PDB file of C-alpha atoms in Angstrom:
ATOM      1  CA  UNK A   1      95.127  90.454  82.527  1.00 53.00           C
ATOM      2  CA  UNK A   2      91.633  91.830  83.118  1.00 47.00           C
ATOM      3  CA  UNK A   3      90.091  89.498  80.542  1.00 47.00           C
ATOM      4  CA  UNK A   4      91.973  86.522  81.938  1.00 47.00           C
ATOM      5  CA  UNK A   5      90.610  87.087  85.437  1.00 46.00           C
ATOM      6  CA  UNK A   6      87.135  88.218  84.428  1.00 44.00           C
ATOM      7  CA  UNK A   7      86.642  85.222  82.139  1.00 44.00           C
ATOM      8  CA  UNK A   8      86.579  82.723  84.967  1.00 49.00           C
ATOM      9  CA  UNK A   9      84.261  82.323  87.948  1.00 45.00           C
ATOM     10  CA  UNK A  10      85.321  81.221  91.411  1.00 51.00           C
ATOM     11  CA  UNK A  11      85.548  77.434  91.552  1.00 51.00           C
ATOM     12  CA  UNK A  12      82.549  75.940  93.287  1.00 44.00           C
ATOM     13  CA  UNK A  13      84.657  73.169  94.798  1.00 48.00           C
ATOM     14  CA  UNK A  14      88.279  72.474  95.523  1.00 50.00           C
ATOM     15  CA  UNK A  15      89.772  70.451  92.711  1.00 53.00           C
ATOM     16  CA  UNK A  16      91.569  67.480  94.166  1.00 60.00           C
ATOM     17  CA  UNK A  17      94.163  66.840  91.551  1.00 66.00           C
ATOM     18  CA  UNK A  18      96.443  63.874  91.984  1.00 62.00           C
ATOM     19  CA  UNK A  19     100.041  63.680  90.888  1.00 60.00           C
ATOM     20  CA  UNK A  20      99.022  61.759  87.751  1.00 64.00           C
ATOM     21  CA  UNK A  21      96.065  63.853  86.562  1.00 76.00           C
ATOM     22  CA  UNK A  22      96.094  66.936  84.383  1.00 84.00           C
ATOM     23  CA  UNK A  23      96.067  70.354  85.979  1.00 88.00           C
ATOM     24  CA  UNK A  24      92.747  72.205  85.871  1.00 88.00           C
ATOM     25  CA  UNK A  25      92.388  74.874  83.162  1.00 90.00           C
ATOM     26  CA  UNK A  26      92.238  77.585  85.828  1.00 91.00           C
ATOM     27  CA  UNK A  27      95.954  77.000  86.537  1.00 92.00           C
ATOM     28  CA  UNK A  28      96.690  77.948  82.940  1.00 93.00           C
ATOM     29  CA  UNK A  29      94.527  81.064  83.345  1.00 93.00           C
ATOM     30  CA  UNK A  30      96.555  82.122  86.391  1.00 94.00           C
ATOM     31  CA  UNK A  31      99.748  81.389  84.445  1.00 94.00           C
ATOM     32  CA  UNK A  32      98.569  83.655  81.596  1.00 95.00           C
ATOM     33  CA  UNK A  33      97.648  86.303  84.176  1.00 94.00           C
ATOM     34  CA  UNK A  34     101.128  85.954  85.691  1.00 93.00           C
ATOM     35  CA  UNK A  35     102.682  86.374  82.251  1.00 95.00           C
ATOM     36  CA  UNK A  36     100.810  89.627  81.690  1.00 92.00           C
ATOM     37  CA  UNK A  37     101.626  90.984  85.162  1.00 89.00           C
ATOM     38  CA  UNK A  38     105.258  89.925  84.785  1.00 89.00           C
ATOM     39  CA  UNK A  39     105.412  91.658  81.423  1.00 89.00           C
ATOM     40  CA  UNK A  40     103.884  94.819  82.897  1.00 83.00           C
ATOM     41  CA  UNK A  41     106.010  94.695  86.032  1.00 81.00           C
ATOM     42  CA  UNK A  42     109.193  94.353  84.020  1.00 85.00           C
ATOM     43  CA  UNK A  43     108.794  98.001  83.068  1.00 81.00           C
ATOM     44  CA  UNK A  44     110.457  98.796  86.400  1.00 83.00           C
ATOM     45  CA  UNK A  45     113.727  97.767  84.736  1.00 82.00           C
ATOM     46  CA  UNK A  46     113.419 100.942  82.675  1.00 85.00           C
ATOM     47  CA  UNK A  47     112.148 103.278  85.404  1.00 87.00           C
ATOM     48  CA  UNK A  48     115.576 104.602  86.378  1.00 90.00           C
ATOM     49  CA  UNK A  49     116.674 105.111  82.763  1.00 90.00           C
ATOM     50  CA  UNK A  50     113.398 106.881  81.996  1.00 92.00           C
ATOM     51  CA  UNK A  51     113.707 109.092  85.081  1.00 94.00           C
ATOM     52  CA  UNK A  52     117.303 110.104  84.355  1.00 95.00           C
ATOM     53  CA  UNK A  53     117.261 110.426  80.566  1.00 93.00           C
ATOM     54  CA  UNK A  54     113.733 111.514  79.748  1.00 92.00           C
ATOM     55  CA  UNK A  55     112.521 113.216  82.906  1.00 93.00           C
ATOM     56  CA  UNK A  56     116.002 114.701  83.515  1.00 93.00           C
ATOM     57  CA  UNK A  57     116.125 113.873  87.215  1.00 95.00           C
ATOM     58  CA  UNK A  58     119.180 112.755  89.156  1.00 95.00           C
ATOM     59  CA  UNK A  59     120.330 109.186  89.721  1.00 95.00           C
ATOM     60  CA  UNK A  60     119.460 109.649  93.392  1.00 96.00           C
ATOM     61  CA  UNK A  61     115.845 110.476  92.524  1.00 95.00           C
ATOM     62  CA  UNK A  62     115.756 107.466  90.187  1.00 95.00           C
ATOM     63  CA  UNK A  63     117.075 105.248  92.980  1.00 95.00           C
ATOM     64  CA  UNK A  64     114.475 106.496  95.418  1.00 96.00           C
ATOM     65  CA  UNK A  65     111.675 105.864  92.933  1.00 95.00           C
ATOM     66  CA  UNK A  66     112.851 102.286  92.367  1.00 93.00           C
ATOM     67  CA  UNK A  67     113.096 101.797  96.139  1.00 95.00           C
ATOM     68  CA  UNK A  68     109.471 102.912  96.467  1.00 95.00           C
ATOM     69  CA  UNK A  69     108.378  99.955  94.333  1.00 93.00           C
ATOM     70  CA  UNK A  70     110.096  97.493  96.668  1.00 92.00           C
ATOM     71  CA  UNK A  71     109.060  99.174  99.895  1.00 95.00           C
ATOM     72  CA  UNK A  72     105.423  99.191  98.795  1.00 96.00           C
ATOM     73  CA  UNK A  73     105.498  95.647  97.381  1.00 94.00           C
ATOM     74  CA  UNK A  74     106.638  94.033 100.637  1.00 94.00           C
ATOM     75  CA  UNK A  75     103.582  94.963 102.719  1.00 96.00           C
ATOM     76  CA  UNK A  76     101.454  94.830  99.542  1.00 95.00           C
ATOM     77  CA  UNK A  77     101.991  91.098  99.193  1.00 94.00           C
ATOM     78  CA  UNK A  78     101.106  90.465 102.818  1.00 95.00           C
ATOM     79  CA  UNK A  79      98.022  92.676 102.735  1.00 95.00           C
ATOM     80  CA  UNK A  80      96.722  91.224  99.449  1.00 95.00           C
ATOM     81  CA  UNK A  81      97.168  87.650 100.673  1.00 93.00           C
ATOM     82  CA  UNK A  82      95.431  88.428 103.940  1.00 94.00           C
ATOM     83  CA  UNK A  83      92.576  90.143 102.083  1.00 94.00           C
ATOM     84  CA  UNK A  84      92.189  87.162  99.743  1.00 92.00           C
ATOM     85  CA  UNK A  85      92.091  84.756 102.689  1.00 89.00           C
ATOM     86  CA  UNK A  86      89.532  86.791 104.591  1.00 90.00           C
ATOM     87  CA  UNK A  87      87.319  87.516 101.599  1.00 87.00           C
ATOM     88  CA  UNK A  88      87.259  83.832 100.712  1.00 82.00           C
ATOM     89  CA  UNK A  89      88.401  84.228  97.132  1.00 86.00           C
ATOM     90  CA  UNK A  90      91.254  85.183  94.921  1.00 90.00           C
ATOM     91  CA  UNK A  91      89.533  86.393  91.750  1.00 90.00           C
ATOM     92  CA  UNK A  92      88.381  89.779  93.028  1.00 93.00           C
ATOM     93  CA  UNK A  93      91.832  90.646  94.420  1.00 94.00           C
ATOM     94  CA  UNK A  94      93.483  89.557  91.154  1.00 93.00           C
ATOM     95  CA  UNK A  95      91.053  91.687  89.162  1.00 94.00           C
ATOM     96  CA  UNK A  96      91.740  94.661  91.439  1.00 94.00           C
ATOM     97  CA  UNK A  97      95.494  94.149  91.107  1.00 94.00           C
ATOM     98  CA  UNK A  98      95.137  94.127  87.318  1.00 93.00           C
ATOM     99  CA  UNK A  99      93.205  97.409  87.444  1.00 95.00           C
ATOM    100  CA  UNK A 100      95.865  98.935  89.689  1.00 95.00           C
ATOM    101  CA  UNK A 101      98.500  97.841  87.174  1.00 92.00           C
ATOM    102  CA  UNK A 102      96.598  99.623  84.419  1.00 93.00           C
ATOM    103  CA  UNK A 103      96.629 102.714  86.652  1.00 95.00           C
ATOM    104  CA  UNK A 104     100.406 102.356  87.011  1.00 93.00           C
ATOM    105  CA  UNK A 105     100.810 102.284  83.241  1.00 90.00           C
ATOM    106  CA  UNK A 106      98.537 105.313  82.859  1.00 94.00           C
ATOM    107  CA  UNK A 107     100.537 107.205  85.505  1.00 94.00           C
ATOM    108  CA  UNK A 108     103.739 106.406  83.653  1.00 91.00           C
ATOM    109  CA  UNK A 109     102.224 107.781  80.444  1.00 92.00           C
ATOM    110  CA  UNK A 110     101.190 110.967  82.258  1.00 95.00           C
ATOM    111  CA  UNK A 111     104.739 111.324  83.629  1.00 94.00           C
ATOM    112  CA  UNK A 112     106.032 111.075  80.077  1.00 91.00           C
ATOM    113  CA  UNK A 113     104.381 114.306  79.015  1.00 91.00           C
ATOM    114  CA  UNK A 114     103.052 115.877  82.232  1.00 89.00           C
ATOM    115  CA  UNK A 115     104.321 116.384  85.768  1.00 93.00           C
ATOM    116  CA  UNK A 116     107.411 114.233  86.360  1.00 93.00           C
ATOM    117  CA  UNK A 117     106.271 113.163  89.819  1.00 94.00           C
ATOM    118  CA  UNK A 118     103.614 110.917  88.266  1.00 96.00           C
ATOM    119  CA  UNK A 119     106.450 108.412  87.963  1.00 95.00           C
ATOM    120  CA  UNK A 120     106.317 108.171  91.770  1.00 96.00           C
ATOM    121  CA  UNK A 121     102.588 107.440  91.530  1.00 96.00           C
ATOM    122  CA  UNK A 122     103.421 104.781  88.931  1.00 95.00           C
ATOM    123  CA  UNK A 123     106.029 103.309  91.305  1.00 95.00           C
ATOM    124  CA  UNK A 124     103.551 103.094  94.192  1.00 96.00           C
ATOM    125  CA  UNK A 125     100.884 101.538  91.978  1.00 95.00           C
ATOM    126  CA  UNK A 126     103.418  99.078  90.527  1.00 93.00           C
ATOM    127  CA  UNK A 127     104.417  98.033  94.048  1.00 93.00           C
ATOM    128  CA  UNK A 128     100.795  97.564  95.110  1.00 94.00           C
ATOM    129  CA  UNK A 129      99.791  96.006  91.787  1.00 91.00           C
ATOM    130  CA  UNK A 130     101.979  93.944  89.497  1.00 88.00           C
ATOM    131  CA  UNK A 131     104.735  93.462  92.082  1.00 88.00           C
ATOM    132  CA  UNK A 132     102.286  92.080  94.646  1.00 89.00           C
ATOM    133  CA  UNK A 133     100.113  89.723  92.615  1.00 91.00           C
ATOM    134  CA  UNK A 134     101.980  86.507  93.317  1.00 90.00           C
ATOM    135  CA  UNK A 135     100.834  86.043  96.912  1.00 91.00           C
ATOM    136  CA  UNK A 136      97.221  85.984  95.724  1.00 93.00           C
ATOM    137  CA  UNK A 137      98.074  83.949  92.629  1.00 93.00           C
ATOM    138  CA  UNK A 138      99.771  81.293  94.741  1.00 92.00           C
ATOM    139  CA  UNK A 139      96.786  81.162  97.081  1.00 91.00           C
ATOM    140  CA  UNK A 140      94.524  80.703  94.047  1.00 91.00           C
ATOM    141  CA  UNK A 141      96.551  77.849  92.645  1.00 90.00           C
ATOM    142  CA  UNK A 142      96.556  76.060  96.003  1.00 88.00           C
ATOM    143  CA  UNK A 143      92.758  76.357  96.123  1.00 89.00           C
ATOM    144  CA  UNK A 144      92.392  75.158  92.537  1.00 90.00           C
ATOM    145  CA  UNK A 145      95.005  72.406  92.359  1.00 89.00           C
ATOM    146  CA  UNK A 146      94.897  71.171  95.940  1.00 87.00           C
ATOM    147  CA  UNK A 147      97.869  69.941  97.926  1.00 84.00           C
ATOM    148  CA  UNK A 148      98.798  67.002  95.686  1.00 84.00           C
ATOM    149  CA  UNK A 149      99.462  69.157  92.623  1.00 88.00           C
ATOM    150  CA  UNK A 150     100.418  72.473  94.229  1.00 89.00           C
ATOM    151  CA  UNK A 151     104.106  72.043  93.385  1.00 90.00           C
ATOM    152  CA  UNK A 152     103.432  71.290  89.721  1.00 91.00           C
ATOM    153  CA  UNK A 153     100.905  74.114  89.499  1.00 93.00           C
ATOM    154  CA  UNK A 154     103.352  76.543  91.119  1.00 94.00           C
ATOM    155  CA  UNK A 155     105.939  75.642  88.482  1.00 94.00           C
ATOM    156  CA  UNK A 156     103.482  76.358  85.664  1.00 94.00           C
ATOM    157  CA  UNK A 157     102.289  79.673  87.141  1.00 95.00           C
ATOM    158  CA  UNK A 158     105.769  80.903  87.975  1.00 94.00           C
ATOM    159  CA  UNK A 159     106.985  79.877  84.507  1.00 95.00           C
ATOM    160  CA  UNK A 160     104.316  82.118  82.984  1.00 95.00           C
ATOM    161  CA  UNK A 161     105.243  84.974  85.303  1.00 94.00           C
ATOM    162  CA  UNK A 162     108.989  84.678  84.722  1.00 94.00           C
ATOM    163  CA  UNK A 163     108.467  84.366  80.974  1.00 96.00           C
ATOM    164  CA  UNK A 164     106.606  87.693  81.032  1.00 93.00           C
ATOM    165  CA  UNK A 165     109.195  89.229  83.338  1.00 91.00           C
ATOM    166  CA  UNK A 166     111.994  88.149  80.992  1.00 92.00           C
ATOM    167  CA  UNK A 167     110.245  89.061  77.741  1.00 92.00           C
ATOM    168  CA  UNK A 168     109.302  92.575  78.830  1.00 87.00           C
ATOM    169  CA  UNK A 169     112.660  94.386  78.992  1.00 86.00           C
ATOM    170  CA  UNK A 170     113.899  93.413  75.516  1.00 88.00           C
ATOM    171  CA  UNK A 171     110.535  94.260  73.986  1.00 86.00           C
ATOM    172  CA  UNK A 172     110.298  97.568  75.896  1.00 78.00           C
ATOM    173  CA  UNK A 173     113.847  98.375  74.765  1.00 78.00           C
ATOM    174  CA  UNK A 174     113.045  97.574  71.176  1.00 81.00           C
TER     175      UNK A 174
END
């Protein structure tokens, strides 16, 4: 996800795409970014199993950890979108979200062999990171595609995200 975001510069103008023209390449970049964040975020499907079976904590603890992801993601989406609006761009927030997601994965690895409570750190970082990216991603696609193609662009970006979200659990399980 870092390479996807870092590879592109902020658009210098708003692309005014019509219903009959092709979508700008940046929409495909955001879709690839969404795929990677969806794939990473799908690890939350396994959080409770990991907490109960590997970390040997109770189902209640596992439930609380999963709830942390959701409770953090709700304000996370609002705050990230507001930050992207005020800063005038979406690339920096998307890059930061990708870095936070890497931190979530690292915290999960530490929890695997170190203090169990690092899974809570991973949950918070997942809520702030990969579970919150879409508000900024949607803002980016509106800026890139413009109003005439926003619906089509949203479909492409969300397809990439949901493909990653759906592909992650079976691959993590395997």
